[in-house]
PDB file of C-alpha atoms in Angstrom:
ATOM      1  CA  MET A  36     -34.392  35.261-127.258  1.00 48.00           C
ATOM      2  CA  LEU A  37     -35.976  34.700-130.655  1.00 49.00           C
ATOM      3  CA  ASP A  38     -35.433  38.312-131.631  1.00 62.00           C
ATOM      4  CA  LEU A  39     -31.682  37.612-131.321  1.00 70.00           C
ATOM      5  CA  GLY A  40     -31.905  35.061-134.130  1.00 83.00           C
ATOM      6  CA  ALA A  41     -32.001  32.011-131.879  1.00 90.00           C
ATOM      7  CA  TRP A  42     -33.667  28.725-132.745  1.00 92.00           C
ATOM      8  CA  LEU A  43     -36.261  27.498-130.247  1.00 90.00           C
ATOM      9  CA  CYS A  44     -35.753  23.745-129.758  1.00 88.00           C
ATOM     10  CA  TRP A  45     -37.848  21.268-127.762  1.00 83.00           C
ATOM     11  CA  GLU A  46     -36.225  17.972-126.772  1.00 86.00           C
ATOM     12  CA  ASP A  47     -37.753  14.595-125.969  1.00 82.00           C
ATOM     13  CA  GLU A  48     -36.727  10.936-125.818  1.00 83.00           C
ATOM     14  CA  CYS A  49     -38.519   7.685-126.365  1.00 78.00           C
ATOM     15  CA  GLY A  50     -37.641   4.023-126.405  1.00 80.00           C
ATOM     16  CA  GLN A  51     -39.062   0.792-127.732  1.00 80.00           C
ATOM     17  CA  ASN A  52     -38.454  -2.795-126.739  1.00 77.00           C
ATOM     18  CA  LEU A  53     -37.882  -4.884-129.877  1.00 75.00           C
ATOM     19  CA  ARG A  54     -39.048  -8.208-128.475  1.00 72.00           C
ATOM     20  CA  PRO A  55     -42.267  -9.335-130.107  1.00 67.00           C
ATOM     21  CA  PRO A  56     -45.293  -9.296-127.808  1.00 65.00           C
ATOM     22  CA  ARG A  57     -47.134 -12.420-126.767  1.00 63.00           C
ATOM     23  CA  ALA A  58     -50.831 -12.134-127.416  1.00 62.00           C
ATOM     24  CA  ARG A  59     -53.936 -14.078-128.328  1.00 64.00           C
ATOM     25  CA  THR A  60     -55.033 -14.080-131.936  1.00 67.00           C
ATOM     26  CA  TRP A  61     -58.270 -14.626-133.782  1.00 73.00           C
ATOM     27  CA  ALA A  62     -58.062 -17.985-135.534  1.00 73.00           C
ATOM     28  CA  SER A  63     -60.316 -20.889-136.350  1.00 77.00           C
ATOM     29  CA  ARG A  64     -60.723 -23.321-133.478  1.00 78.00           C
ATOM     30  CA  GLY A  65     -58.013 -25.961-133.647  1.00 78.00           C
ATOM     31  CA  ARG A  66     -55.849 -23.966-136.068  1.00 78.00           C
ATOM     32  CA  THR A  67     -53.598 -21.996-133.782  1.00 75.00           C
ATOM     33  CA  PRO A  68     -51.288 -19.706-135.775  1.00 74.00           C
ATOM     34  CA  VAL A  69     -47.626 -20.358-135.054  1.00 72.00           C
ATOM     35  CA  VAL A  70     -45.189 -17.456-135.038  1.00 69.00           C
ATOM     36  CA  THR A  71     -41.603 -18.569-134.597  1.00 69.00           C
ATOM     37  CA  VAL A  72     -39.712 -16.178-132.363  1.00 66.00           C
ATOM     38  CA  THR A  73     -36.396 -16.638-130.679  1.00 64.00           C
ATOM     39  CA  GLY A  74     -36.473 -15.863-126.974  1.00 61.00           C
ATOM     40  CA  LYS A  75     -32.770 -15.116-126.823  1.00 62.00           C
ATOM     41  CA  GLY A  76     -31.282 -11.714-126.253  1.00 59.00           C
ATOM     42  CA  TYR A  77     -32.640  -8.337-125.440  1.00 68.00           C
ATOM     43  CA  ALA A  78     -33.010  -5.577-127.983  1.00 79.00           C
ATOM     44  CA  ARG A  79     -34.100  -2.016-127.421  1.00 81.00           C
ATOM     45  CA  VAL A  80     -33.902   1.152-129.458  1.00 86.00           C
ATOM     46  CA  ALA A  81     -33.802   4.637-127.929  1.00 86.00           C
ATOM     47  CA  VAL A  82     -34.398   7.867-129.830  1.00 86.00           C
ATOM     48  CA  VAL A  83     -33.710  11.428-128.765  1.00 87.00           C
ATOM     49  CA  GLY A  84     -35.034  14.265-130.900  1.00 87.00           C
ATOM     50  CA  LEU A  85     -35.147  18.029-131.218  1.00 88.00           C
ATOM     51  CA  VAL A  86     -37.986  19.944-132.845  1.00 89.00           C
ATOM     52  CA  CYS A  87     -36.441  23.290-133.844  1.00 91.00           C
ATOM     53  CA  ALA A  88     -38.362  26.367-134.949  1.00 89.00           C
ATOM     54  CA  LYS A  89     -37.423  29.913-135.931  1.00 90.00           C
ATOM     55  CA  PRO A  90     -39.628  32.624-137.426  1.00 88.00           C
ATOM     56  CA  GLY A  91     -39.191  32.773-141.193  1.00 88.00           C
ATOM     57  CA  GLN A  92     -37.577  29.307-141.359  1.00 89.00           C
ATOM     58  CA  ARG A  93     -39.050  25.861-141.860  1.00 92.00           C
ATOM     59  CA  THR A  94     -39.311  23.687-138.760  1.00 89.00           C
ATOM     60  CA  ARG A  95     -36.593  21.060-138.382  1.00 91.00           C
ATOM     61  CA  LEU A  96     -36.510  17.659-136.694  1.00 88.00           C
ATOM     62  CA  MET A  97     -33.111  16.374-135.593  1.00 91.00           C
ATOM     63  CA  TYR A  98     -32.682  13.032-133.897  1.00 90.00           C
ATOM     64  CA  ARG A  99     -30.215  10.351-132.855  1.00 90.00           C
ATOM     65  CA  LEU A 100     -30.797   6.607-132.493  1.00 88.00           C
ATOM     66  CA  LEU A 101     -29.204   4.247-130.015  1.00 85.00           C
ATOM     67  CA  ALA A 102     -29.685   0.513-130.528  1.00 84.00           C
ATOM     68  CA  ARG A 103     -29.016  -1.739-127.570  1.00 81.00           C
ATOM     69  CA  ARG A 104     -28.599  -5.465-127.994  1.00 78.00           C
ATOM     70  CA  GLY A 105     -27.932  -6.340-124.350  1.00 72.00           C
ATOM     71  CA  GLN A 106     -24.196  -6.883-124.704  1.00 75.00           C
ATOM     72  CA  PRO A 107     -21.881  -6.298-121.715  1.00 77.00           C
ATOM     73  CA  GLY A 108     -20.518  -2.756-121.565  1.00 77.00           C
ATOM     74  CA  GLU A 109     -23.122  -1.412-123.948  1.00 76.00           C
ATOM     75  CA  ALA A 110     -24.635   2.015-123.224  1.00 74.00           C
ATOM     76  CA  LYS A 111     -28.117   1.637-121.739  1.00 74.00           C
ATOM     77  CA  GLY A 112     -29.367   4.985-122.943  1.00 78.00           C
ATOM     78  CA  PHE A 113     -28.444   8.525-123.841  1.00 84.00           C
ATOM     79  CA  GLY A 114     -26.104  10.255-121.428  1.00 84.00           C
ATOM     80  CA  PRO A 115     -24.720  13.790-121.185  1.00 88.00           C
ATOM     81  CA  ALA A 116     -22.103  13.136-123.884  1.00 87.00           C
ATOM     82  CA  GLN A 117     -24.739  12.000-126.405  1.00 88.00           C
ATOM     83  CA  PHE A 118     -27.065  14.911-125.544  1.00 88.00           C
ATOM     84  CA  ALA A 119     -24.170  17.364-125.931  1.00 90.00           C
ATOM     85  CA  ALA A 120     -23.219  15.827-129.300  1.00 92.00           C
ATOM     86  CA  LEU A 121     -26.797  16.263-130.554  1.00 91.00           C
ATOM     87  CA  LEU A 122     -26.838  19.891-129.403  1.00 92.00           C
ATOM     88  CA  ASP A 123     -23.470  20.550-131.071  1.00 94.00           C
ATOM     89  CA  ALA A 124     -24.731  19.015-134.323  1.00 94.00           C
ATOM     90  CA  ALA A 125     -27.930  21.106-134.173  1.00 94.00           C
ATOM     91  CA  HIS A 126     -25.917  24.259-133.545  1.00 94.00           C
ATOM     92  CA  ALA A 127     -23.623  23.502-136.480  1.00 94.00           C
ATOM     93  CA  GLN A 128     -26.489  22.659-138.848  1.00 94.00           C
ATOM     94  CA  LEU A 129     -28.811  25.495-137.842  1.00 92.00           C
ATOM     95  CA  GLY A 130     -26.046  28.083-137.692  1.00 90.00           C
ATOM     96  CA  GLY A 131     -27.189  30.116-134.718  1.00 88.00           C
ATOM     97  CA  PRO A 132     -27.792  30.170-130.986  1.00 92.00           C
ATOM     98  CA  LEU A 133     -30.243  27.681-129.482  1.00 92.00           C
ATOM     99  CA  VAL A 134     -32.903  28.078-126.822  1.00 92.00           C
ATOM    100  CA  LEU A 135     -33.543  24.578-125.533  1.00 89.00           C
ATOM    101  CA  VAL A 136     -36.726  23.551-123.725  1.00 87.00           C
ATOM    102  CA  TRP A 137     -36.814  20.112-122.112  1.00 82.00           C
ATOM    103  CA  ASP A 138     -38.350  18.137-119.283  1.00 79.00           C
ATOM    104  CA  ASN A 139     -36.978  17.411-115.827  1.00 75.00           C
ATOM    105  CA  ASP A 140     -35.415  14.058-116.690  1.00 74.00           C
ATOM    106  CA  ARG A 141     -32.669  13.192-114.194  1.00 76.00           C
ATOM    107  CA  ARG A 142     -30.131  13.019-117.045  1.00 79.00           C
ATOM    108  CA  HIS A 143     -30.925  16.628-117.964  1.00 76.00           C
ATOM    109  CA  LEU A 144     -30.412  17.779-114.382  1.00 79.00           C
ATOM    110  CA  SER A 145     -27.127  15.929-113.790  1.00 85.00           C
ATOM    111  CA  ARG A 146     -23.906  17.712-112.868  1.00 90.00           C
ATOM    112  CA  ALA A 147     -22.229  16.515-116.092  1.00 88.00           C
ATOM    113  CA  MET A 148     -25.052  18.003-118.169  1.00 86.00           C
ATOM    114  CA  ARG A 149     -24.881  21.321-116.309  1.00 90.00           C
ATOM    115  CA  ILE A 150     -21.146  21.488-117.064  1.00 91.00           C
ATOM    116  CA  ALA A 151     -21.803  20.702-120.743  1.00 89.00           C
ATOM    117  CA  ILE A 152     -24.446  23.446-120.927  1.00 89.00           C
ATOM    118  CA  GLU A 153     -22.196  26.032-119.262  1.00 92.00           C
ATOM    119  CA  ALA A 154     -19.436  25.252-121.788  1.00 94.00           C
ATOM    120  CA  ARG A 155     -21.715  26.328-124.663  1.00 93.00           C
ATOM    121  CA  PRO A 156     -22.310  30.111-124.653  1.00 94.00           C
ATOM    122  CA  TRP A 157     -24.694  29.808-127.611  1.00 94.00           C
ATOM    123  CA  LEU A 158     -27.085  27.603-125.589  1.00 91.00           C
ATOM    124  CA  THR A 159     -29.848  28.756-123.231  1.00 90.00           C
ATOM    125  CA  VAL A 160     -31.864  26.083-121.422  1.00 88.00           C
ATOM    126  CA  PHE A 161     -35.339  26.202-119.887  1.00 86.00           C
ATOM    127  CA  GLN A 162     -36.995  23.392-117.916  1.00 82.00           C
ATOM    128  CA  LEU A 163     -40.632  22.466-118.451  1.00 79.00           C
ATOM    129  CA  PRO A 164     -42.916  22.102-115.402  1.00 76.00           C
ATOM    130  CA  ALA A 165     -42.865  18.737-113.615  1.00 74.00           C
ATOM    131  CA  TYR A 166     -45.333  16.974-115.925  1.00 75.00           C
ATOM    132  CA  ALA A 167     -46.489  19.002-118.907  1.00 70.00           C
ATOM    133  CA  PRO A 168     -46.332  16.974-122.131  1.00 68.00           C
ATOM    134  CA  GLU A 169     -48.861  19.289-123.752  1.00 67.00           C
ATOM    135  CA  LEU A 170     -46.252  22.081-123.666  1.00 69.00           C
ATOM    136  CA  ASN A 171     -43.683  20.053-125.598  1.00 69.00           C
ATOM    137  CA  PRO A 172     -44.329  19.638-129.350  1.00 70.00           C
ATOM    138  CA  ALA A 173     -41.586  16.994-129.504  1.00 70.00           C
ATOM    139  CA  GLU A 174     -43.893  14.647-127.531  1.00 70.00           C
ATOM    140  CA  GLY A 175     -46.182  14.458-130.561  1.00 70.00           C
ATOM    141  CA  VAL A 176     -43.384  13.211-132.806  1.00 73.00           C
ATOM    142  CA  TRP A 177     -43.334   9.819-131.083  1.00 69.00           C
ATOM    143  CA  SER A 178     -47.096   9.377-130.731  1.00 68.00           C
ATOM    144  CA  GLY A 179     -47.917   9.119-134.441  1.00 62.00           C
ATOM    145  CA  PRO A 180     -50.556  10.942-136.471  1.00 58.00           C
ATOM    146  CA  GLN A 181     -53.120  12.491-134.192  1.00 55.00           C
ATOM    147  CA  ALA A 182     -55.357  15.482-134.482  1.00 47.00           C
ATOM    148  CA  TRP A 183     -54.187  18.702-132.859  1.00 48.00           C
ATOM    149  CA  PRO A 184     -56.776  20.747-130.941  1.00 50.00           C
ATOM    150  CA  GLY A 185     -59.193  22.303-133.425  1.00 47.00           C
ATOM    151  CA  GLN A 186     -58.198  19.877-136.205  1.00 46.00           C
ATOM    152  CA  SER A 187     -60.461  17.101-137.456  1.00 47.00           C
ATOM    153  CA  ARG A 188     -59.254  13.492-137.665  1.00 46.00           C
ATOM    154  CA  SER A 189     -60.808  12.850-141.078  1.00 46.00           C
ATOM    155  CA  PRO A 190     -58.663  13.502-144.213  1.00 46.00           C
TER     156      PRO A 190
END
């Protein structure tokens, strides 16, 4: 596929609860630190991203954010429409066909997503094995700076 000028894109999602954690702290005996936090509401942010590569081009990261504040009728996460919008934006920005590699998330395997994929002739999709995060470079985007195999951790 890459010899046809296609971009190879890996997709992954992550989410983070925005409520502050409750934990013990190190403080002098009798001087408990006080952190004022409201217990109201529920906040969560979800991120979906594509790591796109093509020989002779620089690697690109494209992503979308979804903030959820726990309001009635609010989207709980990314659905087929949001995934399709990200793929359309990547196609428009990269200017070529896409070969998409993603995991077996139930949202990726839904009937609505299959219809969205079939409606895009410039898109070819491959599924990763059941649990293989080491095959998806997009997994490393969310985990922070870590050493790749063969790379030292020291600067």
